[in-house]
Amino acid sequence: MSSGKVIVYGGKGALGSAILEFFKKNGYTVLNIDLSANDHADSNILVDASKNWVEQEQSILEQAASSLQGAQVDGVFCVAGGWAGGSASSKDFVKNADLMIKQSVRSSAIAAKLATTHLKPGGLLQLTGAAAATGPTPSMIGYGMAKAAVHHLTASLAEKDSGLPENSSVLTILPVTLDTEMNRNWTPLSFISENLLKWTTESSSRPSSGALLKIVTANGESTITPQ
Amino acid sequence: MSSGKVIVYGGKGALGSAILEFFKKNGYTVLNIDLSANDHADSNILVDASKNWVEQEQSILEQAASSLQGAQVDGVFCVAGGWAGGSASSKDFVKNADLMIKQSVRSSAIAAKLATTHLKPGGLLQLTGAAAATGPTPSMIGYGMAKAAVHHLTASLAEKDSGLPENSSVLTILPVTLDTEMNRNWTPLSFISENLLKWTTESSSRPSSGALLKIVTANGESTITPQ
């Protein structure tokens, strides 16, 4: 069994829980960061959604340092996020844009920051974008803006001197529709977990750093296509 | 003289003041939205930076409705923004990313919302992006993320059913370096003001809606290149 360590940001959600339990089953020590604890995690850092971004960052960095005690991790996976729609004329346009930035951009940036501090050289940072946001999203403008920011973050982090450790990779998955309880018969969560484990353990199996990876399932077959 | 009306978001800054005064000189009634008043404006809406995004939006929408009294505007120009650098390992990465989103994304989204409410059919919404953010920005990751979000907002707003009025255009300028007091001998602010006036008055002179317009000055000659 591996004695590896990973951080899952959003490890209490549907996809995050699946990843967390899969890495546990494969011998990893898992640190969960989420609004509530996941009992399967070795340790949990709770995010206080009432705090601002910098306060959240400080609290998470302090708790991660204390939990890891100088140990480096093999992967930082950020699967926190959400969805809210609306065109610019929607009553809730700004409210939803704010929520999307809080859920996707804040978590992704803090995950990147954690990776600069705790990821080992050659490690993997994984973020979550959206296939829809590789083009215009007039009916869900806030969501598209937030995910476009995550895609841009990915591109910047893949460059030299981005702050990520040497030989590490950043990969951003663009799930189209996931097989959660509310959404049956689409990409199985295990498909993502298994790929994350492969990319974590065999760096040669990884797509190029900075890739946006569209994940589509059709006729029971899931495929990963760099955009 | 025109009896047109425009809104300048950021009309107390260097570029915003130049635009505001140029439109005043050309007979327009100008509503300024900024952290402090511009005495050349016909009316001012002050932004309270201590309020959250939704509170700012509500306050600005209420004051704009009260100031415009049902009148529609020919243009909404958003030139609010700022710059802060830092890679992901910078101590201030999250703090600066937060500031960049507040300065660029909040103002752009509220300007878009104002356009859905007060811009006349065939009117012009102008936003401000950044040429650098059309590619990765490892040394200024927060700035790049925020401007990428503005670029994505532009693309979404240019689509059908984005919420903008019929036949209106959204154009986003990507100034490379402007001729402000701290930054002499680059693109003159008057070049941007003059183009904005032309695009406002002659819709046939506008680049296609959704365009990101790189503005470069070399050998005293300024050019606009759609990206």
XYZ file of N, CA, C and O in Angstrom, chain B residues 32-203:
688
model
N -21.527 59.741 -13.847
C -20.302 59.072 -13.384
C -20.609 58.114 -12.240
O -21.370 58.449 -11.328
N -20.003 56.945 -12.285
C -20.087 55.987 -11.172
C -18.660 55.695 -10.740
O -17.853 55.189 -11.529
N -18.312 56.064 -9.513
C -16.932 55.831 -9.067
C -16.874 55.949 -7.540
O -17.873 56.264 -6.891
N -15.693 55.716 -6.998
C -15.516 55.824 -5.548
C -15.630 57.277 -5.088
O -15.968 57.541 -3.941
N -15.315 58.221 -5.987
C -15.496 59.626 -5.641
C -16.066 60.370 -6.841
O -16.034 59.880 -7.970
N -16.613 61.535 -6.578
C -17.338 62.294 -7.593
C -16.377 62.947 -8.580
O -15.247 63.286 -8.238
N -16.844 63.116 -9.819
C -16.127 63.907 -10.811
C -16.967 65.172 -11.046
O -18.116 65.076 -11.492
N -16.404 66.312 -10.716
C -17.176 67.554 -10.765
C -17.642 67.916 -12.174
O -18.558 68.725 -12.344
N -17.016 67.332 -13.179
C -17.446 67.605 -14.552
C -18.682 66.797 -14.945
O -19.302 67.070 -15.966
N -19.015 65.785 -14.151
C -20.170 64.944 -14.481
C -21.464 65.688 -14.190
O -21.511 66.567 -13.324
N -22.539 65.331 -14.904
C -23.847 65.906 -14.610
C -24.423 65.320 -13.338
O -25.160 65.967 -12.611
N -24.099 64.062 -13.083
C -24.474 63.463 -11.800
C -23.477 62.367 -11.465
O -22.753 61.874 -12.347
N -23.415 62.059 -10.205
C -22.440 61.085 -9.710
C -23.122 60.048 -8.829
O -23.969 60.400 -8.011
N -22.734 58.817 -9.013
C -23.159 57.752 -8.104
C -21.893 57.249 -7.427
O -20.952 56.814 -8.107
N -21.863 57.336 -6.100
C -20.653 56.912 -5.395
C -20.748 55.441 -5.010
O -21.764 54.977 -4.498
N -19.662 54.730 -5.269
C -19.580 53.307 -4.938
C -18.961 53.184 -3.554
O -17.929 53.798 -3.276
N -19.581 52.405 -2.702
C -19.042 52.165 -1.362
C -18.267 50.848 -1.404
O -18.854 49.761 -1.412
N -16.926 50.971 -1.427
C -16.077 49.788 -1.591
C -16.176 48.829 -0.401
O -15.767 47.672 -0.502
N -16.745 49.304 0.700
C -16.867 48.420 1.868
C -18.093 47.501 1.754
O -18.244 46.558 2.518
N -18.970 47.784 0.780
C -20.162 46.949 0.598
C -19.824 45.743 -0.267
O -18.872 45.769 -1.051
N -20.638 44.692 -0.145
C -20.404 43.534 -1.004
C -20.984 43.794 -2.395
O -21.611 44.829 -2.652
N -20.753 42.849 -3.287
C -21.081 43.026 -4.707
C -22.585 43.279 -4.920
O -22.980 44.205 -5.650
N -23.408 42.464 -4.271
C -24.864 42.601 -4.442
C -25.350 43.923 -3.851
O -26.206 44.589 -4.441
N -24.788 44.320 -2.719
C -25.169 45.618 -2.123
C -24.761 46.772 -3.035
O -25.508 47.734 -3.211
N -23.555 46.667 -3.617
C -23.111 47.711 -4.551
C -24.059 47.785 -5.742
O -24.464 48.863 -6.171
N -24.398 46.614 -6.285
C -25.294 46.560 -7.439
C -26.630 47.232 -7.111
O -27.115 48.072 -7.872
N -27.218 46.872 -5.965
C -28.535 47.407 -5.607
C -28.487 48.916 -5.459
O -29.343 49.635 -5.956
N -27.439 49.387 -4.769
C -27.308 50.825 -4.544
C -27.128 51.567 -5.874
O -27.752 52.610 -6.115
N -26.298 51.027 -6.745
C -26.039 51.685 -8.038
C -27.287 51.655 -8.923
O -27.651 52.660 -9.545
N -27.983 50.504 -8.947
C -29.191 50.414 -9.784
C -30.264 51.389 -9.302
O -30.920 52.052 -10.113
N -30.421 51.499 -7.994
C -31.429 52.422 -7.448
C -31.097 53.872 -7.790
O -31.953 54.634 -8.223
N -29.827 54.228 -7.603
C -29.429 55.608 -7.876
C -29.476 55.924 -9.375
O -29.830 57.035 -9.773
N -29.124 54.939 -10.205
C -29.168 55.170 -11.655
C -30.613 55.366 -12.107
O -30.911 56.264 -12.906
N -31.519 54.541 -11.580
C -32.941 54.669 -11.955
C -33.464 56.033 -11.548
O -34.182 56.698 -12.297
N -33.054 56.457 -10.358
C -33.528 57.743 -9.856
C -32.909 58.898 -10.656
O -33.566 59.896 -10.952
N -31.661 58.753 -11.055
C -30.990 59.812 -11.797
C -31.503 59.894 -13.238
O -31.676 60.975 -13.792
N -31.762 58.747 -13.869
C -32.134 58.739 -15.291
C -33.625 58.965 -15.511
O -34.035 59.377 -16.604
N -34.428 58.703 -14.497
C -35.884 58.958 -14.600
C -36.481 58.377 -15.878
O -37.263 59.053 -16.573
N -36.115 57.170 -16.183
C -36.714 56.509 -17.346
C -36.019 56.800 -18.669
O -36.329 56.174 -19.687
N -35.064 57.753 -18.684
C -34.348 58.052 -19.932
C -33.396 56.893 -20.255
O -32.861 56.255 -19.350
N -33.191 56.645 -21.539
C -32.242 55.611 -21.934
C -30.921 56.259 -22.329
O -30.885 57.424 -22.731
N -29.844 55.510 -22.205
C -28.525 56.067 -22.513
C -27.993 55.472 -23.818
O -28.373 54.374 -24.232
N -27.096 56.216 -24.451
C -26.479 55.785 -25.715
C -25.308 54.843 -25.479
O -24.968 54.037 -26.351
N -24.678 55.004 -24.331
C -23.506 54.183 -24.059
C -23.296 53.952 -22.577
O -23.637 54.804 -21.747
N -22.764 52.803 -22.239
C -22.300 52.512 -20.876
C -20.842 52.104 -21.036
O -20.531 51.113 -21.716
N -19.946 52.889 -20.452
C -18.512 52.638 -20.598
C -17.932 52.270 -19.242
O -18.078 53.023 -18.280
N -17.275 51.133 -19.174
C -16.682 50.711 -17.896
C -15.167 50.699 -18.025
O -14.597 49.842 -18.708
N -14.540 51.661 -17.381
C -13.077 51.739 -17.419
C -12.499 51.637 -16.010
O -11.337 51.982 -15.784
N -13.310 51.157 -15.067
C -12.802 50.914 -13.717
C -11.845 49.734 -13.767
O -11.981 48.859 -14.617
N -10.890 49.704 -12.873
C -9.968 48.574 -12.856
C -8.706 48.930 -12.109
O -8.614 49.997 -11.482
N -7.752 48.055 -12.173
C -6.502 48.288 -11.474
C -5.541 47.188 -11.845
O -5.850 46.352 -12.703
N -4.405 47.193 -11.220
C -3.413 46.174 -11.522
C -2.713 45.749 -10.234
O -2.362 46.600 -9.395
N -2.520 44.475 -10.060
C -1.670 43.942 -8.996
C -1.084 42.641 -9.504
O -1.767 41.873 -10.192
N 0.167 42.419 -9.206
C 0.862 41.240 -9.717
C 0.949 40.123 -8.702
O 0.330 40.163 -7.646
N 1.735 39.119 -9.044
C 1.994 38.030 -8.125
C 1.729 36.667 -8.740
O 0.691 36.442 -9.350
N 2.705 35.762 -8.566
C 2.495 34.361 -8.942
C 1.701 33.694 -7.818
O 1.388 34.330 -6.809
N 1.396 32.403 -7.985
C 0.604 31.698 -6.969
C 1.361 31.550 -5.659
O 0.747 31.355 -4.602
N 2.689 31.641 -5.694
C 3.440 31.502 -4.445
C 3.652 32.844 -3.751
O 4.200 32.897 -2.654
N 3.213 33.913 -4.374
C 3.330 35.229 -3.736
C 2.481 35.263 -2.465
O 1.386 34.722 -2.420
N 3.028 35.921 -1.462
C 2.313 36.073 -0.187
C 0.935 36.704 -0.403
O -0.033 36.385 0.284
N 0.860 37.593 -1.361
C -0.381 38.344 -1.586
C -1.214 37.803 -2.744
O -2.080 38.517 -3.257
N -0.970 36.557 -3.160
C -1.670 36.023 -4.337
C -3.190 36.121 -4.189
O -3.881 36.707 -5.043
N -3.724 35.576 -3.118
C -5.185 35.563 -2.948
C -5.709 36.974 -2.688
O -6.728 37.392 -3.249
N -4.987 37.728 -1.878
C -5.391 39.114 -1.596
C -5.473 39.931 -2.896
O -6.432 40.686 -3.118
N -4.479 39.777 -3.753
C -4.471 40.532 -5.008
C -5.502 40.005 -6.002
O -6.111 40.790 -6.746
N -5.702 38.680 -6.012
C -6.735 38.117 -6.893
C -8.099 38.675 -6.475
O -8.925 39.048 -7.318
N -8.320 38.753 -5.178
C -9.568 39.304 -4.642
C -9.749 40.753 -5.095
O -10.811 41.151 -5.583
N -8.680 41.528 -4.970
C -8.729 42.942 -5.373
C -9.006 43.085 -6.866
O -9.823 43.916 -7.296
N -8.367 42.256 -7.670
C -8.551 42.345 -9.119
C -9.986 41.995 -9.515
O -10.566 42.624 -10.394
N -10.541 40.974 -8.860
C -11.935 40.608 -9.164
C -12.870 41.722 -8.720
O -13.792 42.101 -9.437
N -12.589 42.301 -7.553
C -13.430 43.417 -7.093
C -13.354 44.586 -8.067
O -14.352 45.201 -8.400
N -12.147 44.914 -8.514
C -11.998 46.110 -9.339
C -12.475 45.894 -10.776
O -13.068 46.795 -11.367
N -12.234 44.721 -11.337
C -12.561 44.527 -12.759
C -13.866 43.772 -12.986
O -14.675 44.166 -13.822
N -14.057 42.663 -12.265
C -15.221 41.818 -12.557
C -16.495 42.436 -11.986
O -17.528 42.484 -12.657
N -16.411 42.930 -10.752
C -17.611 43.542 -10.163
C -18.099 44.708 -10.999
O -19.289 44.815 -11.306
N -17.189 45.615 -11.353
C -17.587 46.804 -12.105
C -18.130 46.416 -13.480
O -19.145 46.958 -13.936
N -17.483 45.456 -14.146
C -17.920 45.049 -15.488
C -19.307 44.418 -15.446
O -20.149 44.673 -16.315
N -19.549 43.583 -14.441
C -20.848 42.913 -14.349
C -21.948 43.922 -14.011
O -23.054 43.851 -14.563
N -21.648 44.876 -13.137
C -22.664 45.891 -12.813
C -22.909 46.783 -14.032
O -24.049 47.156 -14.321
N -21.861 47.096 -14.783
C -22.035 47.873 -16.023
C -22.923 47.104 -17.005
O -23.804 47.689 -17.658
N -22.722 45.782 -17.109
C -23.553 44.960 -17.994
C -25.003 44.995 -17.537
O -25.929 45.125 -18.343
N -25.176 44.891 -16.221
C -26.536 44.932 -15.654
C -27.195 46.277 -15.950
O -28.373 46.338 -16.328
N -26.443 47.371 -15.791
C -26.973 48.706 -16.113
C -27.364 48.777 -17.584
O -28.388 49.376 -17.938
N -26.561 48.161 -18.441
C -26.858 48.181 -19.878
C -28.146 47.423 -20.188
O -28.921 47.829 -21.058
N -28.395 46.333 -19.463
C -29.640 45.580 -19.718
C -30.861 46.409 -19.335
O -31.946 46.193 -19.851
N -30.665 47.362 -18.416
C -31.785 48.147 -17.891
C -31.932 49.496 -18.590
O -33.033 49.962 -18.831
N -30.789 50.158 -18.863
C -30.855 51.567 -19.278
C -30.299 51.859 -20.665
O -30.422 52.985 -21.142
N -29.642 50.885 -21.294
C -29.068 51.164 -22.621
C -30.183 51.121 -23.666
O -31.051 50.250 -23.623
N -30.139 52.043 -24.616
C -31.181 52.036 -25.650
C -30.872 50.958 -26.696
O -29.710 50.546 -26.848
N -31.870 50.482 -27.410
C -31.617 49.522 -28.486
C -30.581 50.116 -29.444
O -30.643 51.308 -29.769
N -29.632 49.319 -29.847
C -28.564 49.814 -30.720
C -27.455 50.540 -29.991
O -26.526 51.054 -30.617
N -27.516 50.590 -28.674
C -26.509 51.298 -27.881
C -25.206 50.518 -27.741
O -25.068 49.398 -28.248
N -24.253 51.140 -27.041
C -22.909 50.555 -26.909
C -22.537 50.323 -25.442
O -22.583 51.248 -24.628
N -22.169 49.105 -25.128
C -21.551 48.781 -23.835
C -20.078 48.547 -24.096
O -19.708 47.742 -24.957
N -19.218 49.256 -23.355
C -17.762 49.071 -23.513
C -17.184 48.614 -22.187
O -17.460 49.193 -21.133
N -16.398 47.564 -22.238
C -15.722 47.040 -21.044
C -14.210 47.142 -21.251
O -13.744 47.445 -22.352
N -13.460 46.871 -20.187
C -12.000 46.978 -20.279
C -11.349 45.656 -19.889
O -11.498 45.187 -18.756
N -10.662 45.058 -20.833
C -9.938 43.818 -20.588
C -8.447 44.083 -20.525
O -8.016 45.166 -20.123
N -7.663 43.104 -20.915
C -6.210 43.271 -20.906
C -5.609 42.374 -21.973
O -5.918 41.178 -22.027
N -4.751 42.957 -22.809
C -4.110 42.171 -23.866
C -3.342 40.999 -23.261
O -3.375 39.882 -23.782
N -2.687 41.234 -22.129
C -1.882 40.174 -21.508
C -2.723 38.947 -21.173
O -2.243 37.816 -21.251
N -3.973 39.171 -20.809
C -4.815 38.063 -20.348
C -5.411 37.249 -21.487
O -6.154 36.305 -21.248
N -5.062 37.571 -22.740
C -5.447 36.669 -23.833
C -4.507 35.457 -23.867
O -4.724 34.524 -24.622
N -3.486 35.468 -23.018
C -2.596 34.320 -22.832
C -2.323 34.146 -21.342
O -2.861 34.894 -20.522
N -1.492 33.164 -20.987
C -1.186 32.935 -19.567
C -0.462 34.129 -18.944
O 0.276 34.836 -19.641
N -0.658 34.343 -17.642
C -0.028 35.466 -16.934
C 0.569 34.977 -15.613
O 0.105 35.357 -14.539
N 1.623 34.131 -15.673
C 2.150 33.516 -14.445
C 2.658 34.505 -13.403
O 2.650 34.187 -12.220
N 3.072 35.683 -13.815
C 3.608 36.632 -12.834
C 2.537 37.581 -12.290
O 2.810 38.406 -11.428
N 1.338 37.463 -12.830
C 0.218 38.288 -12.335
C -1.051 37.468 -12.536
O -1.891 37.770 -13.375
N -1.158 36.414 -11.705
C -2.188 35.394 -11.945
C -3.587 35.925 -11.621
O -4.546 35.673 -12.349
N -3.715 36.670 -10.526
C -5.026 37.209 -10.154
C -5.543 38.188 -11.192
O -6.724 38.158 -11.564
N -4.660 39.046 -11.672
C -5.020 40.011 -12.722
C -5.492 39.275 -13.970
O -6.536 39.609 -14.550
N -4.753 38.253 -14.368
C -5.120 37.494 -15.565
C -6.457 36.788 -15.423
O -7.278 36.805 -16.350
N -6.702 36.186 -14.254
C -7.986 35.508 -14.000
C -9.138 36.491 -14.118
O -10.170 36.196 -14.717
N -8.980 37.666 -13.482
C -10.070 38.656 -13.475
C -10.340 39.168 -14.885
O -11.496 39.286 -15.314
N -9.289 39.450 -15.633
C -9.489 39.963 -16.987
C -10.015 38.863 -17.920
O -10.806 39.140 -18.830
N -9.596 37.605 -17.697
C -10.150 36.498 -18.485
C -11.649 36.392 -18.239
O -12.426 36.093 -19.163
N -12.066 36.644 -17.011
C -13.502 36.625 -16.704
C -14.221 37.745 -17.459
O -15.317 37.544 -17.984
N -13.595 38.914 -17.559
C -14.193 40.034 -18.313
C -14.258 39.695 -19.808
O -15.249 39.988 -20.483
N -13.230 39.041 -20.304
C -13.249 38.645 -21.718
C -14.387 37.643 -21.973
O -15.071 37.707 -22.994
N -14.559 36.718 -21.033
C -15.631 35.735 -21.196
C -17.005 36.402 -21.092
O -17.930 36.069 -21.849
N -17.134 37.339 -20.175
C -18.377 38.127 -20.052
C -18.703 38.791 -21.390
O -19.849 38.782 -21.848
N -17.687 39.362 -22.019
C -17.859 40.018 -23.320
C -18.426 39.044 -24.354
O -19.388 39.359 -25.068
N -17.819 37.855 -24.415
C -18.261 36.851 -25.393
C -19.702 36.431 -25.127
O -20.508 36.289 -26.054
N -20.048 36.266 -23.849
C -21.416 35.858 -23.511
C -22.417 36.958 -23.841
O -23.500 36.699 -24.375
N -22.053 38.208 -23.531
C -22.972 39.332 -23.755
C -23.240 39.551 -25.243
O -24.284 40.098 -25.614
N -22.297 39.166 -26.091
C -22.471 39.381 -27.533
C -23.440 38.376 -28.151
O -23.867 38.540 -29.293
N -23.797 37.347 -27.397
C -24.702 36.316 -27.922
C -26.164 36.749 -27.808
O -26.514 37.589 -26.986
N -26.997 36.119 -28.600
C -28.455 36.295 -28.530
C -28.920 35.930 -27.100
O -28.357 35.031 -26.483
N -29.929 36.628 -26.615
C -30.523 36.341 -25.305
C -29.557 36.518 -24.134
O -29.703 35.876 -23.096
N -28.554 37.383 -24.312
C -27.635 37.658 -23.202
C -28.268 38.631 -22.224
O -27.783 38.793 -21.104
N -29.329 39.321 -22.661
C -29.968 40.311 -21.812
C -29.720 41.744 -22.271
O -30.384 42.670 -21.817
N -28.760 41.942 -23.174
C -28.512 43.294 -23.704
C -29.633 43.669 -24.681
O -30.232 42.802 -25.306
N -29.916 44.975 -24.826
C -30.990 45.383 -25.722
C -30.680 45.054 -27.186
O -29.522 44.890 -27.582
N -31.727 44.981 -27.958
C -31.650 44.640 -29.374
C -30.649 45.529 -30.134
O -30.632 46.751 -29.927
N -29.896 44.923 -31.002
C -28.951 45.649 -31.875
C -27.858 46.397 -31.121
O -27.124 47.179 -31.722
N -27.751 46.195 -29.840
C -26.666 46.850 -29.103
C -25.376 46.069 -29.335
O -25.390 44.940 -29.824
N -24.255 46.695 -28.984
C -22.949 46.054 -29.143
C -22.212 46.064 -27.812
O -22.375 46.993 -27.018
N -21.382 45.064 -27.618
C -20.445 45.084 -26.497
C -19.042 45.007 -27.083
O -18.741 44.136 -27.898
N -18.212 45.977 -26.719
C -16.830 46.037 -27.208
C -15.903 46.148 -26.013
O -16.158 46.954 -25.100
N -14.877 45.367 -25.996
C -13.953 45.391 -24.861
C -12.576 45.830 -25.334
O -11.994 45.198 -26.223
N -12.107 46.929 -24.773
C -10.790 47.428 -25.174
C -9.709 46.756 -24.333
O -9.894 46.478 -23.146
N -8.601 46.473 -24.988
C -7.440 45.865 -24.321
C -6.286 46.841 -24.469
O -5.457 46.697 -25.358
N -6.257 47.862 -23.633
C -5.164 48.836 -23.766
C -3.865 48.168 -23.349
O -3.838 47.406 -22.386
N -2.816 48.435 -24.077
C -1.534 47.846 -23.708
C -0.840 48.771 -22.712
O -0.519 48.381 -21.607
N -0.635 49.987 -23.066
C -0.119 50.953 -22.090
C -0.715 52.306 -22.415
O -0.630 52.759 -23.566
N -1.315 52.937 -21.438
C -2.001 54.203 -21.671
C -1.132 55.384 -21.256
O -0.278 55.271 -20.378
N -1.410 56.494 -21.876
C -0.660 57.719 -21.600
C -1.243 58.451 -20.394
O -1.849 59.503 -20.519
N -1.090 57.844 -19.224
C -1.501 58.523 -18.004
C -0.289 59.295 -17.473
O 0.818 59.179 -18.008
N -0.489 60.039 -16.398
C 0.618 60.870 -15.910
C 1.823 60.039 -15.506
O 2.960 60.474 -15.631
N 1.538 58.813 -15.008
C 2.641 57.972 -14.549
C 3.290 57.210 -15.690
O 4.207 56.443 -15.489
N 2.777 57.387 -16.878
C 3.113 56.459 -17.936
C 3.073 57.192 -19.279
O 2.244 56.941 -20.119
N 3.987 58.137 -19.441
C 3.961 59.038 -20.589
C 4.335 58.361 -21.903
O 4.931 57.312 -21.934
N 3.935 58.991 -23.000
C 4.371 58.613 -24.350
C 3.787 57.315 -24.869
O 4.411 56.618 -25.659
N 2.581 56.952 -24.414
C 1.942 55.767 -24.943
C 0.576 56.158 -25.522
O 0.390 57.295 -25.915
N -0.345 55.208 -25.603
C -1.631 55.518 -26.255
C -2.302 56.739 -25.619
O -2.599 56.731 -24.424
N -2.557 57.789 -26.417
C -3.221 58.959 -25.833
C -4.653 58.602 -25.418
O -5.335 57.864 -26.118
N -5.065 59.142 -24.266
C -6.425 58.871 -23.793
C -7.449 59.391 -24.801
O -8.529 58.823 -24.946
N -7.087 60.452 -25.518
C -8.024 61.024 -26.496
C -8.310 60.045 -27.636
O -9.392 60.047 -28.212
N -7.351 59.180 -27.933
C -7.571 58.189 -29.000
C -8.729 57.263 -28.623
O -9.587 56.935 -29.451
N -8.757 56.874 -27.365
C -9.828 55.986 -26.905
C -11.153 56.750 -26.834
O -12.188 56.269 -27.293
N -11.105 57.972 -26.282
C -12.331 58.781 -26.182
C -12.940 59.011 -27.565
O -14.156 58.893 -27.748
N -12.102 59.333 -28.535
C -12.605 59.623 -29.889
C -13.231 58.389 -30.532
O -14.265 58.477 -31.191
N -12.589 57.240 -30.341
C -13.171 56.022 -30.890
C -14.490 55.674 -30.214
O -15.445 55.252 -30.874
N -14.543 55.879 -28.894
C -15.798 55.596 -28.185
C -16.919 56.483 -28.712
O -18.050 56.026 -28.896
N -16.607 57.756 -28.958
C -17.638 58.670 -29.464
C -18.089 58.237 -30.854
O -19.293 58.196 -31.149
N -17.132 57.858 -31.697
C -17.487 57.411 -33.051
C -18.367 56.161 -32.987
O -19.404 56.081 -33.644
N -17.952 55.191 -32.148
C -18.739 53.954 -32.049
C -20.128 54.222 -31.475
O -21.079 53.516 -31.793
N -20.217 55.237 -30.588
C -21.514 55.551 -29.977
C -22.452 56.180 -31.008
O -23.628 55.840 -31.085
N -21.905 57.081 -31.815
C -22.781 57.833 -32.715
C -23.012 57.113 -34.044
O -24.075 57.236 -34.631
N -22.022 56.359 -34.518
C -22.197 55.646 -35.798
C -22.053 54.155 -35.550
O -20.949 53.636 -35.514
N -23.176 53.480 -35.430
C -23.065 52.059 -35.080
C -22.395 51.276 -36.211
O -21.804 50.225 -35.971
